[in-house]
Tab-separated table of C-alpha atoms in Angstrom:
chain	number	residue	atom	x	y	z
Y	1445	ALA	CA	74.953	131.266	97.152
Y	1446	GLN	CA	77.207	129.800	94.561
Y	1447	THR	CA	80.169	131.721	93.203
Y	1448	VAL	CA	82.414	131.094	90.231
Y	1449	THR	CA	85.915	132.539	89.981
Y	1450	GLN	CA	88.175	132.772	86.974
Y	1451	SER	CA	91.498	134.115	88.165
Y	1452	GLN	CA	93.038	134.661	84.718
Y	1453	PRO	CA	91.581	137.751	83.011
Y	1454	GLU	CA	93.794	137.119	79.953
Y	1455	MET	CA	95.709	134.201	78.505
Y	1456	SER	CA	97.631	133.708	75.301
Y	1457	VAL	CA	98.806	130.629	73.435
Y	1458	GLN	CA	100.714	129.884	70.269
Y	1459	GLU	CA	98.817	128.246	67.475
Y	1460	ALA	CA	98.972	124.422	67.718
Y	1461	GLU	CA	99.995	124.547	71.375
Y	1462	THR	CA	97.967	123.643	74.458
Y	1463	VAL	CA	96.487	126.049	76.975
Y	1464	THR	CA	94.620	125.545	80.235
Y	1465	LEU	CA	92.056	127.982	81.600
Y	1466	SER	CA	91.307	127.888	85.318
Y	1467	CYS	CA	87.987	128.002	87.125
Y	1468	THR	CA	87.083	127.481	90.754
Y	1469	TYR	CA	83.664	127.528	92.318
Y	1470	ASP	CA	82.065	127.501	95.700
Y	1471	THR	CA	78.929	125.581	96.544
Y	1472	SER	CA	77.402	123.536	99.322
Y	1473	GLU	CA	75.464	121.378	96.889
Y	1474	SER	CA	76.521	117.921	95.830
Y	1475	ASP	CA	74.498	117.781	92.621
Y	1476	TYR	CA	75.330	120.377	90.000
Y	1477	TYR	CA	76.558	120.991	86.481
Y	1478	LEU	CA	79.515	122.946	85.216
Y	1479	PHE	CA	79.939	124.492	81.806
Y	1480	TRP	CA	82.449	126.297	79.682
Y	1481	TYR	CA	81.039	128.821	77.244
Y	1482	LYS	CA	82.952	130.595	74.495
Y	1483	GLN	CA	82.115	134.122	73.356
Y	1484	PRO	CA	83.990	135.164	70.202
Y	1485	PRO	CA	84.035	138.759	68.917
Y	1486	SER	CA	80.710	138.059	67.212
Y	1487	ARG	CA	79.310	137.954	70.781
Y	1488	GLN	CA	77.496	134.650	70.238
Y	1489	MET	CA	77.802	132.681	73.455
Y	1490	ILE	CA	78.525	129.091	72.470
Y	1491	LEU	CA	78.509	126.071	74.757
Y	1492	VAL	CA	81.898	124.357	74.610
Y	1493	ILE	CA	81.633	121.562	77.140
Y	1494	ARG	CA	79.524	120.366	80.041
Y	1495	GLN	CA	80.333	118.295	83.132
Y	1496	GLU	CA	77.918	116.619	85.526
Y	1497	ALA	CA	79.217	116.655	89.100
Y	1498	TYR	CA	78.152	113.060	89.717
Y	1499	LYS	CA	80.375	111.834	86.896
Y	1500	GLN	CA	83.970	111.129	87.821
Y	1501	GLN	CA	85.099	110.941	84.225
Y	1502	ASN	CA	86.273	114.213	82.766
Y	1503	ALA	CA	84.250	115.450	79.801
Y	1504	THR	CA	85.908	115.798	76.411
Y	1505	GLU	CA	84.774	117.351	73.147
Y	1506	ASN	CA	87.327	116.947	70.384
Y	1507	ARG	CA	90.202	119.318	71.265
Y	1508	PHE	CA	88.504	120.511	74.438
Y	1509	SER	CA	88.706	118.648	77.729
Y	1510	VAL	CA	88.200	119.455	81.359
Y	1511	ASN	CA	89.999	118.586	84.564
Y	1512	PHE	CA	87.214	118.312	87.121
Y	1513	GLN	CA	88.414	118.111	90.709
Y	1514	LYS	CA	85.262	117.946	92.817
Y	1515	ALA	CA	86.938	117.975	96.214
Y	1516	ALA	CA	89.020	120.985	95.255
Y	1517	LYS	CA	86.035	122.618	93.485
Y	1518	SER	CA	88.127	123.166	90.436
Y	1519	PHE	CA	87.050	122.929	86.800
Y	1520	SER	CA	89.759	123.810	84.291
Y	1521	LEU	CA	89.466	123.765	80.514
Y	1522	LYS	CA	92.267	122.422	78.349
Y	1523	ILE	CA	92.406	123.374	74.696
Y	1524	SER	CA	94.754	121.217	72.651
Y	1525	ASP	CA	96.192	122.069	69.242
Y	1526	SER	CA	94.957	125.653	69.580
Y	1527	GLN	CA	93.562	127.265	66.463
Y	1528	LEU	CA	93.106	130.918	65.543
Y	1529	GLY	CA	89.362	130.415	65.743
Y	1530	ASP	CA	89.672	129.526	69.416
Y	1531	ALA	CA	90.404	133.165	70.237
Y	1532	ALA	CA	87.499	134.341	72.377
Y	1533	MET	CA	86.324	135.142	75.869
Y	1534	TYR	CA	85.776	131.941	77.821
Y	1535	PHE	CA	83.281	131.779	80.656
Y	1536	CYS	CA	82.981	129.124	83.307
Y	1537	ALA	CA	79.439	128.623	84.604
Y	1538	TYR	CA	77.681	126.712	87.367
Y	1539	ARG	CA	74.135	125.387	87.523
Y	1540	SER	CA	72.428	123.701	90.432
Y	1541	GLY	CA	71.334	120.127	89.872
Y	1542	VAL	CA	68.352	120.496	92.139
Y	1543	GLN	CA	65.361	119.719	90.020
Y	1544	GLU	CA	63.345	122.831	89.448
Y	1545	THR	CA	60.596	123.880	87.158
Y	1546	SER	CA	61.165	127.609	87.335
Y	1547	GLY	CA	64.122	127.746	85.015
Y	1548	SER	CA	67.803	127.132	85.201
Y	1549	ARG	CA	69.934	129.782	86.899
Y	1550	LEU	CA	73.481	129.924	85.558
Y	1551	THR	CA	76.160	131.580	87.649
Y	1552	PHE	CA	79.050	132.820	85.515
Y	1553	GLY	CA	82.657	133.651	86.224
Y	1554	GLU	CA	84.241	136.900	85.095
Y	1555	GLY	CA	85.708	135.371	81.967
Y	1556	THR	CA	89.171	134.763	80.508
Y	1557	GLN	CA	90.164	136.441	77.258
Y	1558	LEU	CA	92.154	133.979	75.178
Y	1559	THR	CA	94.464	135.201	72.432
Y	1560	VAL	CA	95.868	132.733	69.910
Y	1561	ASN	CA	99.098	133.871	68.283
Y	1562	PRO	CA	99.976	132.638	64.771
A	437	GLU	CA	73.284	129.827	62.141
A	438	THR	CA	71.741	130.358	65.562
A	439	GLY	CA	68.513	129.038	66.999
A	440	VAL	CA	68.124	132.199	69.071
A	441	THR	CA	67.885	135.536	67.309
A	442	GLN	CA	67.880	139.017	68.780
A	443	THR	CA	66.966	142.367	67.283
A	444	PRO	CA	68.260	144.954	67.023
A	445	ARG	CA	71.942	144.072	67.229
A	446	HIS	CA	72.838	147.633	68.181
A	447	LEU	CA	70.736	150.316	69.823
A	448	VAL	CA	71.546	153.856	70.874
A	449	MET	CA	68.897	155.624	72.894
A	450	GLY	CA	68.502	158.709	74.990
A	451	MET	CA	67.487	158.588	78.613
A	452	THR	CA	63.958	159.725	77.821
A	453	ASN	CA	63.343	157.265	74.995
A	454	LYS	CA	61.261	154.118	75.035
A	455	LYS	CA	62.531	151.135	73.081
A	456	SER	CA	62.141	147.369	73.033
A	457	LEU	CA	64.526	144.490	72.542
A	458	LYS	CA	63.235	141.364	70.878
A	459	CYS	CA	64.331	137.771	71.216
A	460	GLU	CA	63.030	134.780	69.283
A	461	GLN	CA	63.991	131.160	69.694
A	462	HIS	CA	63.461	128.538	67.004
A	463	LEU	CA	64.417	125.548	69.128
A	464	GLY	CA	61.067	124.591	70.625
A	465	HIS	CA	62.264	125.466	74.117
A	466	ASN	CA	59.953	126.364	76.992
A	467	ALA	CA	62.176	128.624	79.092
A	468	MET	CA	63.684	131.992	78.144
A	469	TYR	CA	66.078	134.321	79.910
A	470	TRP	CA	67.415	137.872	79.810
A	471	TYR	CA	71.018	138.514	80.881
A	472	LYS	CA	72.992	141.734	81.174
A	473	GLN	CA	76.681	141.673	80.301
A	474	SER	CA	78.676	144.694	81.396
A	475	ALA	CA	82.378	145.215	80.882
A	476	LYS	CA	84.582	143.580	83.501
A	477	LYS	CA	81.615	141.926	85.210
A	478	PRO	CA	80.127	138.430	85.083
A	479	LEU	CA	76.880	137.940	83.230
A	480	GLU	CA	73.946	138.951	85.386
A	481	LEU	CA	70.665	137.087	85.156
A	482	MET	CA	67.779	139.535	84.902
A	483	PHE	CA	64.601	137.594	84.227
A	484	VAL	CA	63.469	134.005	83.728
A	485	TYR	CA	60.317	132.888	81.978
A	486	ASN	CA	59.148	129.295	82.123
A	487	PHE	CA	56.152	128.249	80.034
A	488	LYS	CA	55.479	131.976	79.440
A	489	GLU	CA	55.288	132.734	83.149
A	490	GLN	CA	57.873	134.940	84.824
A	491	THR	CA	59.508	132.833	87.478
A	492	GLU	CA	62.445	135.017	88.418
A	493	ASN	CA	63.123	138.727	88.646
A	494	ASN	CA	66.628	139.273	89.892
A	495	SER	CA	66.004	142.648	91.561
A	496	VAL	CA	65.914	144.425	88.243
A	497	PRO	CA	64.832	148.109	88.237
A	498	SER	CA	61.343	148.765	86.953
A	499	ARG	CA	62.697	150.733	83.991
A	500	PHE	CA	63.260	147.269	82.497
A	501	SER	CA	59.972	145.532	81.734
A	502	PRO	CA	59.963	142.013	80.249
A	503	GLU	CA	57.175	140.477	78.226
A	504	CYS	CA	56.779	136.892	77.082
A	505	PRO	CA	53.703	136.511	74.845
A	506	ASN	CA	54.514	132.904	73.981
A	507	SER	CA	57.282	130.374	74.485
A	508	SER	CA	59.112	131.487	71.357
A	509	HIS	CA	59.251	135.227	71.923
A	510	LEU	CA	60.664	137.406	74.663
A	511	PHE	CA	60.782	141.174	74.814
A	512	LEU	CA	62.556	143.640	77.047
A	513	HIS	CA	60.857	147.025	77.143
A	514	LEU	CA	63.123	149.899	78.085
A	515	HIS	CA	62.155	153.353	79.360
A	516	THR	CA	63.944	156.200	81.126
A	517	LEU	CA	67.220	154.306	81.198
A	518	GLN	CA	70.432	155.539	82.767
A	519	PRO	CA	73.911	155.641	81.192
A	520	GLU	CA	74.995	152.798	83.497
A	521	ASP	CA	72.430	150.595	81.772
A	522	SER	CA	74.649	150.569	78.688
A	523	ALA	CA	75.664	146.948	78.189
A	524	LEU	CA	75.246	143.862	76.050
A	525	TYR	CA	71.851	142.275	76.637
A	526	LEU	CA	71.762	138.567	75.953
A	527	CYS	CA	68.749	136.358	75.519
A	528	ALA	CA	68.880	132.616	76.092
A	529	SER	CA	66.503	129.669	75.974
A	530	SER	CA	66.438	126.146	77.329
A	531	GLN	CA	64.205	123.120	77.446
A	532	PHE	CA	62.778	121.638	80.607
A	533	VAL	CA	62.748	117.872	80.609
A	534	SER	CA	62.159	115.351	83.345
A	535	GLY	CA	65.114	115.779	85.656
A	536	GLY	CA	65.626	119.472	85.099
A	537	GLN	CA	66.587	122.036	82.530
A	538	ARG	CA	68.846	121.344	79.601
A	539	GLU	CA	71.639	123.656	78.483
A	540	GLN	CA	70.957	127.272	77.691
A	541	TYR	CA	71.422	128.484	74.141
A	542	PHE	CA	72.244	132.139	73.676
A	543	GLY	CA	71.422	134.743	71.093
A	544	PRO	CA	74.020	137.155	69.676
A	545	GLY	CA	72.974	139.973	71.978
A	546	THR	CA	71.919	143.590	71.611
A	547	ARG	CA	74.600	146.182	72.275
A	548	LEU	CA	72.763	149.005	74.062
A	549	THR	CA	74.213	152.466	74.523
A	550	VAL	CA	72.329	154.999	76.628
A	551	THR	CA	73.301	158.604	75.971
């Protein structure tokens, strides 16, 4: 079974600075997807960024980028130029790439609470 | 604006009550999910429905009963719950395309308190 570990329960960053959230995972599969989701106080889980394991290039979405190290099974999220609206719980998630018709099981980490200080 | 809505947003119920949570997706997806989010724990997948058929039940107690009348609606019927069932219940949907499922989109959740 796959597992996802986020070792930082809480992180804080000054506004406009850069912060990196850590995520490691364990799997025996070679084809999979990794995600970062953001859950602000409104509780709406929002997809931040997605990475396909077969792609060597790290995904980027505006101020958000990942450092995907497949051999090390590491998938960290870097937030540049942090804004107050970035304050939220961030979840790392894993999904198998094995084609299936029954749905799409996501395995989540425990989450990292990010505080952005003005 | 979210493509997945959930009602109610908050629910307080006694252990002998029967209530239902509702989820509706406006994205044209064909798969829907129920998750439980408890404090200090990762999200737990409860049920998966694909094309209205239940394809996964993650060892969920029978006091939780899902219903999926069509691809746009998903219900979670609750009866004789326990205080430890208090949690945030999240609904999600996704679209199956050739090659697998696309990303899951989540609703805002129902905060359930069992007294």
